[in-house]
Coordinates of C-alpha atoms in Angstrom, one line a residue:
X1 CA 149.6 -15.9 102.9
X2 CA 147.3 -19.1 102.1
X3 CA 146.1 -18.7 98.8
X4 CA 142.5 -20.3 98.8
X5 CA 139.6 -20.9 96.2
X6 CA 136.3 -20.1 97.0
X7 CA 134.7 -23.2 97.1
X8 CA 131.2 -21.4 95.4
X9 CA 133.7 -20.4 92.4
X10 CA 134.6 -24.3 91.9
X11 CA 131.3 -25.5 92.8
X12 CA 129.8 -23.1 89.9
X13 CA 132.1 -23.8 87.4
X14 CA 132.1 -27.8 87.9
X15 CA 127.7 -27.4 87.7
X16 CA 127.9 -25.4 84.4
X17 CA 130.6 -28.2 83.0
X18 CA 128.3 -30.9 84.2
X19 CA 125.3 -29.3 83.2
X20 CA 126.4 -28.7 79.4
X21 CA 127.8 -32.6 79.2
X22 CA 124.6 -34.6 78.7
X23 CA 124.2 -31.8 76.2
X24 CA 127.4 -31.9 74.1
X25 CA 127.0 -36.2 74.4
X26 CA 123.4 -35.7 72.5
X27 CA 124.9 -33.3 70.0
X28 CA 128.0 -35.3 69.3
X29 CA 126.3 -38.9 68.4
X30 CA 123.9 -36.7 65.7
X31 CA 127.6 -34.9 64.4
X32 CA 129.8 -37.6 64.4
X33 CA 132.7 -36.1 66.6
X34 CA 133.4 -36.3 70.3
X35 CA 132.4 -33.2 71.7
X36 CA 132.1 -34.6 74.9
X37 CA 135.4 -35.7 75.5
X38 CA 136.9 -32.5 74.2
X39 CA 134.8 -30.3 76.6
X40 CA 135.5 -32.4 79.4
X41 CA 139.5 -31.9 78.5
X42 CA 138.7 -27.8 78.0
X43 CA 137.1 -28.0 81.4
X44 CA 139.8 -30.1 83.4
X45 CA 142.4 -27.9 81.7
X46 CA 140.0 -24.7 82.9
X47 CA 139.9 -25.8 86.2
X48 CA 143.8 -26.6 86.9
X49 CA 144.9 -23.2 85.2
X50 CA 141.9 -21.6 87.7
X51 CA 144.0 -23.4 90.7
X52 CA 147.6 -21.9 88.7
X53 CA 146.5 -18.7 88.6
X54 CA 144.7 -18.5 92.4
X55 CA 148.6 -18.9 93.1
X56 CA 149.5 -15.7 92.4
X57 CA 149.2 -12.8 94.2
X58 CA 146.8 -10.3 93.8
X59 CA 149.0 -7.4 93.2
X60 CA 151.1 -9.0 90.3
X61 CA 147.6 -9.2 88.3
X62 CA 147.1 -5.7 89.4
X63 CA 150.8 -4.4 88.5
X64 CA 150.3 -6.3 85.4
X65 CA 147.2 -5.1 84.3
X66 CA 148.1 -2.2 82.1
X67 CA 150.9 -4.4 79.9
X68 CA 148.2 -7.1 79.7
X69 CA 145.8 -4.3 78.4
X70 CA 148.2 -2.8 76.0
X71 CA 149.4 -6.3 74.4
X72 CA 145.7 -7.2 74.1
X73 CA 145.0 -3.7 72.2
X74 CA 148.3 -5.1 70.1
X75 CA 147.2 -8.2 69.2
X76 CA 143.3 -7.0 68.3
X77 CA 144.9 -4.5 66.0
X78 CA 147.4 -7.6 64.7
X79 CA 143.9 -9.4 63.5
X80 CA 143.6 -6.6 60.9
X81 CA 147.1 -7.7 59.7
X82 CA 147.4 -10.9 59.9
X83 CA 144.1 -12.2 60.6
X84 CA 143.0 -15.4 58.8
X85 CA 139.3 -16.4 58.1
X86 CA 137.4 -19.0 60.2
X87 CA 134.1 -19.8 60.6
X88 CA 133.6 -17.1 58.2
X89 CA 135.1 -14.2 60.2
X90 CA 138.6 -12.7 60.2
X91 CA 139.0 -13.0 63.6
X92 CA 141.5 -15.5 64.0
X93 CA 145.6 -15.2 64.1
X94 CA 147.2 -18.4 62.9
X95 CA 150.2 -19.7 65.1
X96 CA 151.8 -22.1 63.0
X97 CA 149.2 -25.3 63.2
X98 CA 147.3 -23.3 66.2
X99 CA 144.6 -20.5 65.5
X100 CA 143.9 -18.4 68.4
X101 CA 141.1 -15.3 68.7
X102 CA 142.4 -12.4 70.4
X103 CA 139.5 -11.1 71.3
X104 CA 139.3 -13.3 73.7
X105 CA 142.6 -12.4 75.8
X106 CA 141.6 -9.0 74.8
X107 CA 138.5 -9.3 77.1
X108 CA 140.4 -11.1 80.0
X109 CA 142.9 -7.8 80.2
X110 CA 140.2 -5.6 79.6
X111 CA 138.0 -7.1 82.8
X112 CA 141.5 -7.5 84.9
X113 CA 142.0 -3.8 84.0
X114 CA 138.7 -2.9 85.3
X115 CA 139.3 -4.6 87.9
X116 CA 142.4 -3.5 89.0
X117 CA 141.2 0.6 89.0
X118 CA 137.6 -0.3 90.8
X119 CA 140.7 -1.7 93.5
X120 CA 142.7 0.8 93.2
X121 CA 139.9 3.4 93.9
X122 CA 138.3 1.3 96.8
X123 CA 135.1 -0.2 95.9
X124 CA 133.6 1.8 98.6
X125 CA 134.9 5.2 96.8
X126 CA 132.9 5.0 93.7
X127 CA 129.7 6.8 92.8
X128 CA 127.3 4.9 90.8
X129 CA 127.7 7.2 87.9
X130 CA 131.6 4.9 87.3
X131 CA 130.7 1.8 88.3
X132 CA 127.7 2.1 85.5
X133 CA 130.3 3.4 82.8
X134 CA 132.9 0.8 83.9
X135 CA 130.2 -2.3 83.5
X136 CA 129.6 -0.1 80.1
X137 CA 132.9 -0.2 78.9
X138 CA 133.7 -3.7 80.2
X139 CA 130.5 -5.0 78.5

C-alpha cells in the first residue's frame, strides 16, 4: 500500500514555519543569535522525519504504542534521578553534550496511546462520556 501525506498536514505545517520566520528574524537582530536559521533547520529536519515516519505502517505505531508509553513513564520518572537544571527547571536529562526533556516524548507516546485505543475501539463505538475523558487525560 502507497503511503501518502496529506497535502493539508504539509501545507499547515510549512504556513506555521513560514509564519513564525519574519518573527524569529526580528527577534534574533535585537538578541544577537540566529534564531532564524536554527528554526528553519528544526523545521526542514521536522518535515523529513514527518515524511520518515508517514513510511511506516499504521499498525507498528499501534503495536508499539504501549512500550513507547511505558519507556516515556521510564524516562519522566528518570528526570527525578538524573534530572539536571535548565532554564531554571529540573526537567532536563543530560546525554553526554546533548540535553533532552522527556516530557516531550512522554507526550508523543501518551497522544499515540490514545490514539491507538480510540482505533482500537472504532471511533464510531465511543460515547461522548470517553472521548471527553480521553482529550482529558491527553491534555
Amino acid at each position: 500500500m502507497e503511503h501518502r501525506l496529506d497535502p493539508w498536514l504539509i501545507l499547515a505545517v510549512v504556513g506555521l514555519l513560514g509564519a513564525s520566520l519574519p518573527t524569529l528574524h526580528s527577534v534574533s537582530r535585537v538578541v544577537g543569535t540566529n534564531l532564524l536559521l536554527r528554526q528553519l533547520m528544526w523545521g526542514i529536519a521536522g518535515l523529513v522525519i514527518l515524511w520518515l515516519m508517514s513510511r511506516v505502517r499504521v499498525d507498528i505505531y499501534e503495536r508499539a504504542a504501549p512500550f513507547l508509553y511505558a519507556i516515556g513513564l521510564v524516562v519522566l520518572v528518570a528526570v527525578l534521578v538524573f534530572g539536571v537544571a535548565r532554564g531554571g527547571n529540573r526537567a532536563w536529562i543530560a546525554l553526554g553534550p546533548v540535553t533532552v526533556q522527556p516530557s516531550e516524548f512522554a507526550r508523543l507516546s501518551t497522544i499515540l496511546l490514545t490514539a491507538a485505543w480510540v482505533a482500537s475501539r472504532g471511533a464510531r463505538n465511543l460515547r461522548i462520556y470517553q472521548a471527553a475523558v480521553t482529550a482529558t487525560i491527553v491534555a
